[in-house]
mmCIF file of C-alpha atoms and ligand atoms in Angstrom:
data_model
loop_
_atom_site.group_PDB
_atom_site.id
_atom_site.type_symbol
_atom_site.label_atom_id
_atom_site.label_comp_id
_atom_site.label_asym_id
_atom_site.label_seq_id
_atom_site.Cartn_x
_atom_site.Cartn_y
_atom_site.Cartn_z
ATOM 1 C CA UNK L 1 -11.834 18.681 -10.153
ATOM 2 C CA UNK L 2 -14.658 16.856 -11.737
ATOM 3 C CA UNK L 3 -13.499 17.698 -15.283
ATOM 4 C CA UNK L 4 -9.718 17.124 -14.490
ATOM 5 C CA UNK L 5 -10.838 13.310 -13.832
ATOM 6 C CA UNK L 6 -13.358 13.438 -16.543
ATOM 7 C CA UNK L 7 -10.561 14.540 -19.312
ATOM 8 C CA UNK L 8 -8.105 11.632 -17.640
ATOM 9 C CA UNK L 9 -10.839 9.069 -18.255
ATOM 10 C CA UNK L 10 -11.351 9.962 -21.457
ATOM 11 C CA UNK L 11 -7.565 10.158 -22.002
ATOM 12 C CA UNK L 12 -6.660 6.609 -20.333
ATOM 13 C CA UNK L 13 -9.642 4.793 -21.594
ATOM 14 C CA UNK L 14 -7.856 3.428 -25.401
ATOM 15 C CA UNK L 15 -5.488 1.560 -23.003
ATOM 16 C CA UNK L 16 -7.591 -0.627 -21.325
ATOM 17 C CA UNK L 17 -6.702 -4.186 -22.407
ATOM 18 C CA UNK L 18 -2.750 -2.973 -21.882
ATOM 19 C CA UNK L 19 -0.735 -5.225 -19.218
ATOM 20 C CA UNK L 20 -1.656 -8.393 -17.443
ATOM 21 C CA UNK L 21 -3.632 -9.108 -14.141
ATOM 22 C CA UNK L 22 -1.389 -10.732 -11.512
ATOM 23 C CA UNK L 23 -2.095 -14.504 -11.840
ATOM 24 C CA UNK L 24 1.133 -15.426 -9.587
ATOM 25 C CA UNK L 25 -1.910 -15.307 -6.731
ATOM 26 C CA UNK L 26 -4.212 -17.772 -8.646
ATOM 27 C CA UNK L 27 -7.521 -16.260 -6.313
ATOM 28 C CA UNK L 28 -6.326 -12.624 -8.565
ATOM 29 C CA UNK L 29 -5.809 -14.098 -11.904
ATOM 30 C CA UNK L 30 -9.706 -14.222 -12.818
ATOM 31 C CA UNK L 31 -10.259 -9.920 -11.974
ATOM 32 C CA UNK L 32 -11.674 -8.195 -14.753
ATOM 33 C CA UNK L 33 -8.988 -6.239 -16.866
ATOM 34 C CA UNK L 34 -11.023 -3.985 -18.026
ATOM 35 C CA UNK L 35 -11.686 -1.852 -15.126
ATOM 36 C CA UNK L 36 -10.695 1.684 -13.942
ATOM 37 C CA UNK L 37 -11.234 4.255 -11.843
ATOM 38 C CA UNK L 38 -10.470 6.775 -9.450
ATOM 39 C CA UNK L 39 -10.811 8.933 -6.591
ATOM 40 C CA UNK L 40 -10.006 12.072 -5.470
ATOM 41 C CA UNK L 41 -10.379 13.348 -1.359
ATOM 42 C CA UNK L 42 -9.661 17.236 -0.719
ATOM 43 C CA UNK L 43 -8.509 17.773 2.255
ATOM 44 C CA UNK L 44 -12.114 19.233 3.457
ATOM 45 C CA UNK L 45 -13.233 15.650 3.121
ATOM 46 C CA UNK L 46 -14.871 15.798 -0.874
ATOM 47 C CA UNK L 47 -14.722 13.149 -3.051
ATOM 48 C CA UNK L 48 -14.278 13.374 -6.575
ATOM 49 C CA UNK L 49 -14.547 10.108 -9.102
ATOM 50 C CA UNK L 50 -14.748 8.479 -12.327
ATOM 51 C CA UNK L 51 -15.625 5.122 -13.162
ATOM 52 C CA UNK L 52 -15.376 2.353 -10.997
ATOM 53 C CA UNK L 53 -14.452 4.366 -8.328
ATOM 54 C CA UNK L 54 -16.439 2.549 -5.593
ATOM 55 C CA UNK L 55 -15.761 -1.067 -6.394
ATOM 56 C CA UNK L 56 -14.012 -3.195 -3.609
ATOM 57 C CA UNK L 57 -10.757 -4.238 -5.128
ATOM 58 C CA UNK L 58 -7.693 -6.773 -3.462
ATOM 59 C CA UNK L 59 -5.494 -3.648 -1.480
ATOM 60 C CA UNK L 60 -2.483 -6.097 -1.707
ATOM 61 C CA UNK L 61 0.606 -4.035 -1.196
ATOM 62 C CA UNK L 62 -1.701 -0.767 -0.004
ATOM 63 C CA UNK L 63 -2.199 -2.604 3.251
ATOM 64 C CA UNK L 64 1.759 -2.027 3.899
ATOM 65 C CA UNK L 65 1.005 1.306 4.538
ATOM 66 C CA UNK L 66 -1.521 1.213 6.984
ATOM 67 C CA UNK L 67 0.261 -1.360 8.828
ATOM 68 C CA UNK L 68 3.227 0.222 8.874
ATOM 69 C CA UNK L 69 1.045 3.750 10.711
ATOM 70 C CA UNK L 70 -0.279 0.924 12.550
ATOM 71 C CA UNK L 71 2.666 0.422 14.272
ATOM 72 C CA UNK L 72 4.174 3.542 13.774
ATOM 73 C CA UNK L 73 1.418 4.883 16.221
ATOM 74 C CA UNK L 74 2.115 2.028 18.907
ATOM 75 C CA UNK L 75 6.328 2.518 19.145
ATOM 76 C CA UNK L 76 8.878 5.218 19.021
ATOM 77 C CA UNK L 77 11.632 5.428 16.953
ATOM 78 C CA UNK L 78 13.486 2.188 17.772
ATOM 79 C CA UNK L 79 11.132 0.654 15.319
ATOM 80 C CA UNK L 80 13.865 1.696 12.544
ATOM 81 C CA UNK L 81 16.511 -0.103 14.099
ATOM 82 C CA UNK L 82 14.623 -3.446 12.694
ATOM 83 C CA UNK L 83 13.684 -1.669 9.192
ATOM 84 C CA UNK L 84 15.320 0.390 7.170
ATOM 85 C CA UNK L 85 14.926 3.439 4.881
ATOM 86 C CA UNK L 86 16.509 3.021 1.657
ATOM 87 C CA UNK L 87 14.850 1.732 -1.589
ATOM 88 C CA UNK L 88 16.019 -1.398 -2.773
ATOM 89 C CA UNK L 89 16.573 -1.583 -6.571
ATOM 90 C CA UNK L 90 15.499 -4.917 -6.481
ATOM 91 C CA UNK L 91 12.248 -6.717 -6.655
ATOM 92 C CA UNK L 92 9.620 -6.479 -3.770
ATOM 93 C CA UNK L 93 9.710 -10.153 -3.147
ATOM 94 C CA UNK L 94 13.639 -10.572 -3.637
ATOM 95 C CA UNK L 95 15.432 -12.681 -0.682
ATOM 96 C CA UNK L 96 19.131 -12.079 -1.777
ATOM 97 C CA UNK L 97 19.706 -8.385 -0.014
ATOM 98 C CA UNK L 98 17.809 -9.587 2.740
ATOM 99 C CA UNK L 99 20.839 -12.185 3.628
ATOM 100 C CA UNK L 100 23.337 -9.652 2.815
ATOM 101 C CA UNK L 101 21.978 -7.366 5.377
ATOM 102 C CA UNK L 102 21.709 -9.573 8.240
ATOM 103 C CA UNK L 103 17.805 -10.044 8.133
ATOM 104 C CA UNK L 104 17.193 -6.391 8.526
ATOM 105 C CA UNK L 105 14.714 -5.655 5.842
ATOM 106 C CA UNK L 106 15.515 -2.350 3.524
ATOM 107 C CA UNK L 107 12.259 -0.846 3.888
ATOM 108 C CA UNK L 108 8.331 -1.459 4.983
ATOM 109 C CA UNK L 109 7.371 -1.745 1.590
ATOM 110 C CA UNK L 110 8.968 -4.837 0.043
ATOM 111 C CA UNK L 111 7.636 -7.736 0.870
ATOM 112 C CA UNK L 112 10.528 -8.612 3.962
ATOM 113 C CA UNK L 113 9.816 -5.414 5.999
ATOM 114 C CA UNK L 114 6.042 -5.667 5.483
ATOM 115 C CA UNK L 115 6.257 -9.226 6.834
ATOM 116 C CA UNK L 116 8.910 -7.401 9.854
ATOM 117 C CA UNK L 117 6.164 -4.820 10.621
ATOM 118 C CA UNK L 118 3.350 -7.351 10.725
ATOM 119 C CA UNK L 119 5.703 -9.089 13.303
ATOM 120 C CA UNK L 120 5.822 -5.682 15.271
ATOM 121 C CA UNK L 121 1.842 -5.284 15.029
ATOM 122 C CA UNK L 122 1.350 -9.428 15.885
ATOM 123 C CA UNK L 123 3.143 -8.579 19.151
ATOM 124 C CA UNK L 124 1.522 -5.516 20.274
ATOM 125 C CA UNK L 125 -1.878 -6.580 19.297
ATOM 126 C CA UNK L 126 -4.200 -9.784 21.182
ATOM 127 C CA UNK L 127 -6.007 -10.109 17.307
ATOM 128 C CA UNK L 128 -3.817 -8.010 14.806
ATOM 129 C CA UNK L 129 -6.156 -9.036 12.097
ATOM 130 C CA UNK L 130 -9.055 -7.132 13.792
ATOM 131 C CA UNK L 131 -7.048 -4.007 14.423
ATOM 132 C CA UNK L 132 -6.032 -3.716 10.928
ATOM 133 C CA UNK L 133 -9.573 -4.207 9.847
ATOM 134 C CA UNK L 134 -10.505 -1.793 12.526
ATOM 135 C CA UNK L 135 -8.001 1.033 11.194
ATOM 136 C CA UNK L 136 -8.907 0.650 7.761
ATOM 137 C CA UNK L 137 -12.877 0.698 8.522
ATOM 138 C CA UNK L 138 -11.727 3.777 10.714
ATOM 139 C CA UNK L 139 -9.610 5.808 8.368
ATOM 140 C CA UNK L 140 -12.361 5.531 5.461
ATOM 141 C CA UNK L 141 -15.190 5.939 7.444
ATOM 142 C CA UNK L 142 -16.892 2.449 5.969
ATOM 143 C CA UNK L 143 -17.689 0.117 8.407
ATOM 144 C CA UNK L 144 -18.195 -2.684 5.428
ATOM 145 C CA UNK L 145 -14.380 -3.438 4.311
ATOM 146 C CA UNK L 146 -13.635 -6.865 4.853
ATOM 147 C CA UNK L 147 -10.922 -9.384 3.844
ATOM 148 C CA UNK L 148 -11.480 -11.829 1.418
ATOM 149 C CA UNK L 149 -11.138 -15.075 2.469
ATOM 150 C CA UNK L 150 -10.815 -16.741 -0.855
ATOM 151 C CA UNK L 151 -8.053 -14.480 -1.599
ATOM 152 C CA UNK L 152 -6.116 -14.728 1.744
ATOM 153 C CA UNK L 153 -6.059 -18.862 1.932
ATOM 154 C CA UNK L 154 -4.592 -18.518 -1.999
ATOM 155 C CA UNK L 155 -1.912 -16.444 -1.052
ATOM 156 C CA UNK L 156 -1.108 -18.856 2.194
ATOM 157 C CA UNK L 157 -1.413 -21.756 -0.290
ATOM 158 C CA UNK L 158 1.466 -20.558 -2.344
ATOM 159 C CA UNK L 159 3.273 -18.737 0.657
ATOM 160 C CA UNK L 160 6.941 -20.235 0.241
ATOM 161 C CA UNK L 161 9.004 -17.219 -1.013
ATOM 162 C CA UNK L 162 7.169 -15.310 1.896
ATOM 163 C CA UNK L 163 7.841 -17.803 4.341
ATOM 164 C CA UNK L 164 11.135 -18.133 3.506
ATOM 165 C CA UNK L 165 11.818 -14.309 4.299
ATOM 166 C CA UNK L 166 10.160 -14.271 7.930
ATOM 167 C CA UNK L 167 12.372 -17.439 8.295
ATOM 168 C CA UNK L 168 15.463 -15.556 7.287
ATOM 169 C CA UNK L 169 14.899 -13.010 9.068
ATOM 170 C CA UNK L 170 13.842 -15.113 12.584
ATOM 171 C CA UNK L 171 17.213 -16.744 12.085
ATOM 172 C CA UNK L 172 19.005 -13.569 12.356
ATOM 173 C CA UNK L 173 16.929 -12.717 15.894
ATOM 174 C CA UNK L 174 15.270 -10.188 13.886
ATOM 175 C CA UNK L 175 11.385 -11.649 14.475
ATOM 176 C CA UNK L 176 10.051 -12.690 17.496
ATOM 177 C CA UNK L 177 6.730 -14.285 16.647
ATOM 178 C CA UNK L 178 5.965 -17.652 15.642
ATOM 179 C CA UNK L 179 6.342 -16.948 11.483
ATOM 180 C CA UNK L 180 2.922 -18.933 10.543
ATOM 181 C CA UNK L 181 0.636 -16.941 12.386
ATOM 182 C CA UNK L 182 2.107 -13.506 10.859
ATOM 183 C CA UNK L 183 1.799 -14.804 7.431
ATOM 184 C CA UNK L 184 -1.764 -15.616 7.977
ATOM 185 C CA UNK L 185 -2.297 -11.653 9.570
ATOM 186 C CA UNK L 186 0.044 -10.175 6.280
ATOM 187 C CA UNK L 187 -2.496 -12.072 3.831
ATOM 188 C CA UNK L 188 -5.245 -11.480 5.713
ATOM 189 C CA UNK L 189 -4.492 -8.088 5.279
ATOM 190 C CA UNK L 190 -2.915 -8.024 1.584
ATOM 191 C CA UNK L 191 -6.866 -9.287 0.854
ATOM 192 C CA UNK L 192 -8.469 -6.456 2.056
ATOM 193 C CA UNK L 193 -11.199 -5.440 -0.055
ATOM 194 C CA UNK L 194 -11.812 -1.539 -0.415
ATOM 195 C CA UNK L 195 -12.566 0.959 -3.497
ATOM 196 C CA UNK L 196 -10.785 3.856 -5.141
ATOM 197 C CA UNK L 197 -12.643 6.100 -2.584
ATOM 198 C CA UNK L 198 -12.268 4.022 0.680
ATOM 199 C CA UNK L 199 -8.456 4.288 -0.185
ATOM 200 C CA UNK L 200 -8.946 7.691 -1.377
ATOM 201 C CA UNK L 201 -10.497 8.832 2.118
ATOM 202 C CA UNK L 202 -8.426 6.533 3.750
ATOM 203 C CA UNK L 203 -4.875 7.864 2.805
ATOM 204 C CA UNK L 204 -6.359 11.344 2.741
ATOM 205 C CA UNK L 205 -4.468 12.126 6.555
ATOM 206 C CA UNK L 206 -1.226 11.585 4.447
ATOM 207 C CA UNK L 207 -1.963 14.853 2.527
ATOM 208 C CA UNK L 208 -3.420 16.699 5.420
ATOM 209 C CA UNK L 209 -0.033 16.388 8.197
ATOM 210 C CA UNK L 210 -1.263 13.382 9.750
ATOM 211 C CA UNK L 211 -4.819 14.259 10.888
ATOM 212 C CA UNK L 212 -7.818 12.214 9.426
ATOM 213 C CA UNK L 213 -10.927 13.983 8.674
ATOM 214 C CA UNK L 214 -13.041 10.423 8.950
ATOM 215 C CA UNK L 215 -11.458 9.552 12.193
ATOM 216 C CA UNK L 216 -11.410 13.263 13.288
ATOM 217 C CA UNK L 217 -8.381 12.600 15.243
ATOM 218 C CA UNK L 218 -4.374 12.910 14.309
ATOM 219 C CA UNK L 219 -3.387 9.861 13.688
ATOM 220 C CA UNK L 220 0.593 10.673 12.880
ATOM 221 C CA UNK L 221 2.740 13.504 14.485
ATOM 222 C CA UNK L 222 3.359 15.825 11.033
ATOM 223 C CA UNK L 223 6.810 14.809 11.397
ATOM 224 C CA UNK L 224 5.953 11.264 11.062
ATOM 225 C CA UNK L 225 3.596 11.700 8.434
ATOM 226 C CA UNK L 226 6.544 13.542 6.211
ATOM 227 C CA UNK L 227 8.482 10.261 7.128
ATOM 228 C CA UNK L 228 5.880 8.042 5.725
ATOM 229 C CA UNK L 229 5.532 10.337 2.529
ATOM 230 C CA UNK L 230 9.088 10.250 2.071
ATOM 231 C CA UNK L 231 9.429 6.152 2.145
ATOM 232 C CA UNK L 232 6.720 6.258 -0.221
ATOM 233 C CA UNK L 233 8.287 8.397 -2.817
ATOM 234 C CA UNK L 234 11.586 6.580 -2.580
ATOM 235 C CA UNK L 235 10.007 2.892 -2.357
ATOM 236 C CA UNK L 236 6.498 2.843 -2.624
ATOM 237 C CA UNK L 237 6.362 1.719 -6.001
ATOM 238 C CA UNK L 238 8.338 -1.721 -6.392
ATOM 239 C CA UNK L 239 11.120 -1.154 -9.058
ATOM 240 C CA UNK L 240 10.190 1.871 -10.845
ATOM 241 C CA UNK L 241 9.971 4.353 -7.793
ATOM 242 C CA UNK L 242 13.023 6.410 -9.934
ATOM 243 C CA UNK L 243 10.467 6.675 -12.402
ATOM 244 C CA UNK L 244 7.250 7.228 -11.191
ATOM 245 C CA UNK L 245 9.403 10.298 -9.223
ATOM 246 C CA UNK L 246 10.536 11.465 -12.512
ATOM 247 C CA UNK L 247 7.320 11.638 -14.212
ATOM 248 C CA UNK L 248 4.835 12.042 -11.335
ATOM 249 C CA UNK L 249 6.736 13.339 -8.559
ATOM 250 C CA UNK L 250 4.178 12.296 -5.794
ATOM 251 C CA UNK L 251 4.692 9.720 -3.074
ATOM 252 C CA UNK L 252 2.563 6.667 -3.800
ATOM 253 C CA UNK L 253 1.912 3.201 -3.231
ATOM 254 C CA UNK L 254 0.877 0.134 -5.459
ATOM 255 C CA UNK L 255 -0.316 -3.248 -4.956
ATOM 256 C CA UNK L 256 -0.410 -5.943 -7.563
ATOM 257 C CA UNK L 257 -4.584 -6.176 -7.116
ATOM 258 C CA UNK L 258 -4.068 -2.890 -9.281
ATOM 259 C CA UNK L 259 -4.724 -0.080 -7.029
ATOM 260 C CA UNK L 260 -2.125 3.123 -6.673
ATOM 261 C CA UNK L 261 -2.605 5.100 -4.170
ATOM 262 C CA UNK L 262 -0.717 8.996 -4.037
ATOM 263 C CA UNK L 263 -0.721 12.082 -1.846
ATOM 264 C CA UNK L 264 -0.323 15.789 -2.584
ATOM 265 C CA UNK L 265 0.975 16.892 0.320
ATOM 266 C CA UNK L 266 -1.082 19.982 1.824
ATOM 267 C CA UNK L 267 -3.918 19.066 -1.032
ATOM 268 C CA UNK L 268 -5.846 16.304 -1.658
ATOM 269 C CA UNK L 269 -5.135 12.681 -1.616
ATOM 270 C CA UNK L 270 -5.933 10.245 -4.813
ATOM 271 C CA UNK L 271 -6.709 6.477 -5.752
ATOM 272 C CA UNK L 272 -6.571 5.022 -9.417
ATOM 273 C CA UNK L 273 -7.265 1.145 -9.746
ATOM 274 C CA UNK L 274 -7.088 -1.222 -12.711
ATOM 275 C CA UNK L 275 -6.118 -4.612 -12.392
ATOM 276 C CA UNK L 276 -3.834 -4.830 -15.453
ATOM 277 C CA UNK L 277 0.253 -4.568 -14.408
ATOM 278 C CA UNK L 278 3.068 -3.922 -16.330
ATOM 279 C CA UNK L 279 6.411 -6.098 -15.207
ATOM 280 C CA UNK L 280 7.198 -4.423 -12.236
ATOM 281 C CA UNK L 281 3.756 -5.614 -10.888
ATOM 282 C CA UNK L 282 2.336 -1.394 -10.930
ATOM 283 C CA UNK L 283 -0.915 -0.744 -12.690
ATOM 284 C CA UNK L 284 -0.429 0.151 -16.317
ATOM 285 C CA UNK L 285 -3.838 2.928 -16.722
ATOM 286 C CA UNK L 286 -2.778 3.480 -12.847
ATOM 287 C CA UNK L 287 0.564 5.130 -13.494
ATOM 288 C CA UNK L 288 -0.371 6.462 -16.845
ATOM 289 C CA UNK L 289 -3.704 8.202 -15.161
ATOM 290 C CA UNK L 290 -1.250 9.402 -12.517
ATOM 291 C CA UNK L 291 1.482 11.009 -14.894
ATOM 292 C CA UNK L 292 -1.612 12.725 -16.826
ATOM 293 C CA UNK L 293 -2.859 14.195 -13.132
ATOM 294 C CA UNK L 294 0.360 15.376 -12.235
ATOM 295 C CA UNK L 295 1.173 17.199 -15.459
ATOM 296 C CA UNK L 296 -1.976 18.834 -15.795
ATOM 297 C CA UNK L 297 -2.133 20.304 -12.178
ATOM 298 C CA UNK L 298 1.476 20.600 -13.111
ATOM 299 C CA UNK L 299 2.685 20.078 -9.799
ATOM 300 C CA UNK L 300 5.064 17.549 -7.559
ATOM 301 C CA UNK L 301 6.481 17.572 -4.600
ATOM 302 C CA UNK L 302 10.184 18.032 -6.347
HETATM 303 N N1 LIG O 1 0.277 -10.368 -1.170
HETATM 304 C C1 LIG O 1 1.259 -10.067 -2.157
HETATM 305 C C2 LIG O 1 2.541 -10.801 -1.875
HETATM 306 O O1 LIG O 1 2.872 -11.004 -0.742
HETATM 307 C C3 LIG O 1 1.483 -8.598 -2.148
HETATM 308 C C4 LIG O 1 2.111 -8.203 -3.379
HETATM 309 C C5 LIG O 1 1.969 -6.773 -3.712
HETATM 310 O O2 LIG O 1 0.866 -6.228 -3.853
HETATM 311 O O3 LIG O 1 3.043 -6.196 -3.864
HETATM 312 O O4 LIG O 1 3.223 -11.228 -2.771
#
C-alpha cells in the first residue's frame, strides 16, 4: 500500500499549481494551493499516507455525508419522501430544478437537500451542531476536530443563494424549522476542520457494510450503507459524477475546501485533499490521484 501512494505522489506532484482555490467563500480563498495528500484506512483499521495527510482542512461538502448517516440513523425510510435519489445534471448550488420539483430537493448532496437534511437533524436534535461534531469526533476516533469559526461566519456572511433554497423549499411545506438557525448548523458544519486520515478513518464504515472500527459499533444497516454508496457514485461529485464513474468507478464525495473522499466497498476506504478545483468546484490532484489509484489496483465497483 505504502508504495502504491508513494508512486501516486510522485506521479501527481508536476500538477500542483493546476486549478484555483475556491475564493467564492472569501475565509477559503487564502488556503495554500500547493498542498496534497492522502490517506488510506483498510478495513482492519491501518492507515496508509503521503504528504499532508494529517493536516486539518475545511470538509465543506464532506460534511453532507455524515449528516445525511446522521439522520439516516435517527428515521426510517419516510426520510426519502422529502429527498430524492437522482443526480441532478446541474450545479450543486442551482435553485431552478428545485422550483420545478415542488421544493423537494433531488438528492442530499447538492446544496438544497443538504440544507433539507440539516432541517431533519435541527429537529431531532436539542444542539445539532454538537451532535455533528460528536459523530465526526466519533467516527475518526479524534476527539480534536472542531469547526472553524472564521470559516462558518464567512459562509453566513455571503449566505443568500443558500438562504434562498431553505426559503423555497419552506414555502412549499417542505421545512419545518425556522431557516436561519439551520443555515448557521449547515456552515457550522461545512467548516469542519479534519485531515486526509480523520476522513479516511472516518468514512472507513462505508467500505466495511456499515460498521465502524473507531466507534466499534454498526452505525448503518448494510443495506443502508449500499444506499449511501450508491447516492455517492451517482451524485457525490457535483457535475462530473458521469465522469469520475467512468474513469474511477468508486463512490465518492468532494467539497470545494479540496478534499475527496471514496470507498472500495469490502476494502479500504481513501481521502486525497488539495485545495486547488477545477470548474465543477472537485479537486484537480484529488481526482487525478484518484483515477491513478483506481487504475493501478485496477478495480471499480462497475
Ligand atoms: N459551504 C459550501 C456551500 O454551501 C459547500 C460547498 C461545497 O463544498 O460543495 O456553498
Amino acid at each position: 500500500m505504502q508504495s502504491l501512494l508513494d508512486a501516486i505522489y510522485e506521479e501527481i506532484k508536476p500538477m500542483l499549481g493546476q486549478g484555483k482555490v475556491a475564493d467564492y467563500i472569501p475565509a477559503l480563498a487564502s488556503v495554500d494551493p500547493f498542498q496534497f495528500g492522502i490517506a488510506i484506512c483498510d478495513n482492519n483499521g491501518e492507515i496508509t499516507q503521503v504528504g499532508n495527510a494529517n493536516t486539518a482542512f475545511s470538509i465543506q461538502s464532506i460534511s453532507k455525508v455524515f449528516n445525511l448517516v446522521l439522520a439516516m440513523t435517527h428515521y426510517d425510510d419516510n426520510l426519502w419522501q422529502r429527498v430524492g435519489c437522482e443526480p441532478s445534471g446541474l450545479p450543486f448550488n442551482s435553485l431552478v430544478q428545485l422550483e420545478y420539483e415542488n421544493g423537494i430537493p433531488r438528492n442530499p448532496f447538492i446544496n438544497a437537500g443538504a440544507l433539507l437534511i440539516s432541517d431533519i437533524v435541527q429537529s431531532r436534535f436539542a444542539s445539532p451542531q454538537l451532535a455533528m461534531r460528536d459523530f465526526v469526533r466519533t467516527l475518526s476516533g479524534n476527539t480534536e476536530i472542531h469547526s472553524n469559526p472564521v470559516v462558518a461566519d464567512s459562509e453566513y456572511a455571503h449566505r443568500d443563494r443558500n438562504a434562498a433554497m431553505a426559503y423555497l423549499m419552506r414555502d412549499y411545506k417542505n421545512f419545518d424549522n425556522e431557516v436561519e438557525d439551520v443555515l448557521s448548523s449547515y456552515f457550522f458544519n461545512c467548516a469542519l476542520e479534519m485531515s486526509c486520515v480523520d476522513l479516511a478513518r472516518a468514512i472507513n464504515f462505508l467500505a466495511n457494510r456499515g460498521y465502524s472500527l473507531m466507534a466499534q459499533k454498526q452505525i448503518l444497516t448494510p443495506d443502508q450503507s449500499r444506499q449511501v454508496n450508491a447516492l455517492l457514485a451517482t451524485s457525490g461529485m457535483y457535475d462530473e459524477a458521469g465522469s469520475f464513474a467512468f474513469n474511477v468507478g468508486l463512490p465518492g464525495k468532494s467539497g470545494v475546501g479540496g478534499g475527496i473522499v471514496a470507498v472500495v466497498p469490502g476494502r479500504f476506504s481513501i481521502c486525497v485533499f488539495s485545495p486547488a478545483l477545477n470548474k465543477v468546484g472537485n479537486s484537480v490532484l484529488g481526482v487525478a490521484a484518484l483515477e491513478s489509484l483506481s487504475k493501478r489496483i485496477g478495480w471499480s465497483v462497475y
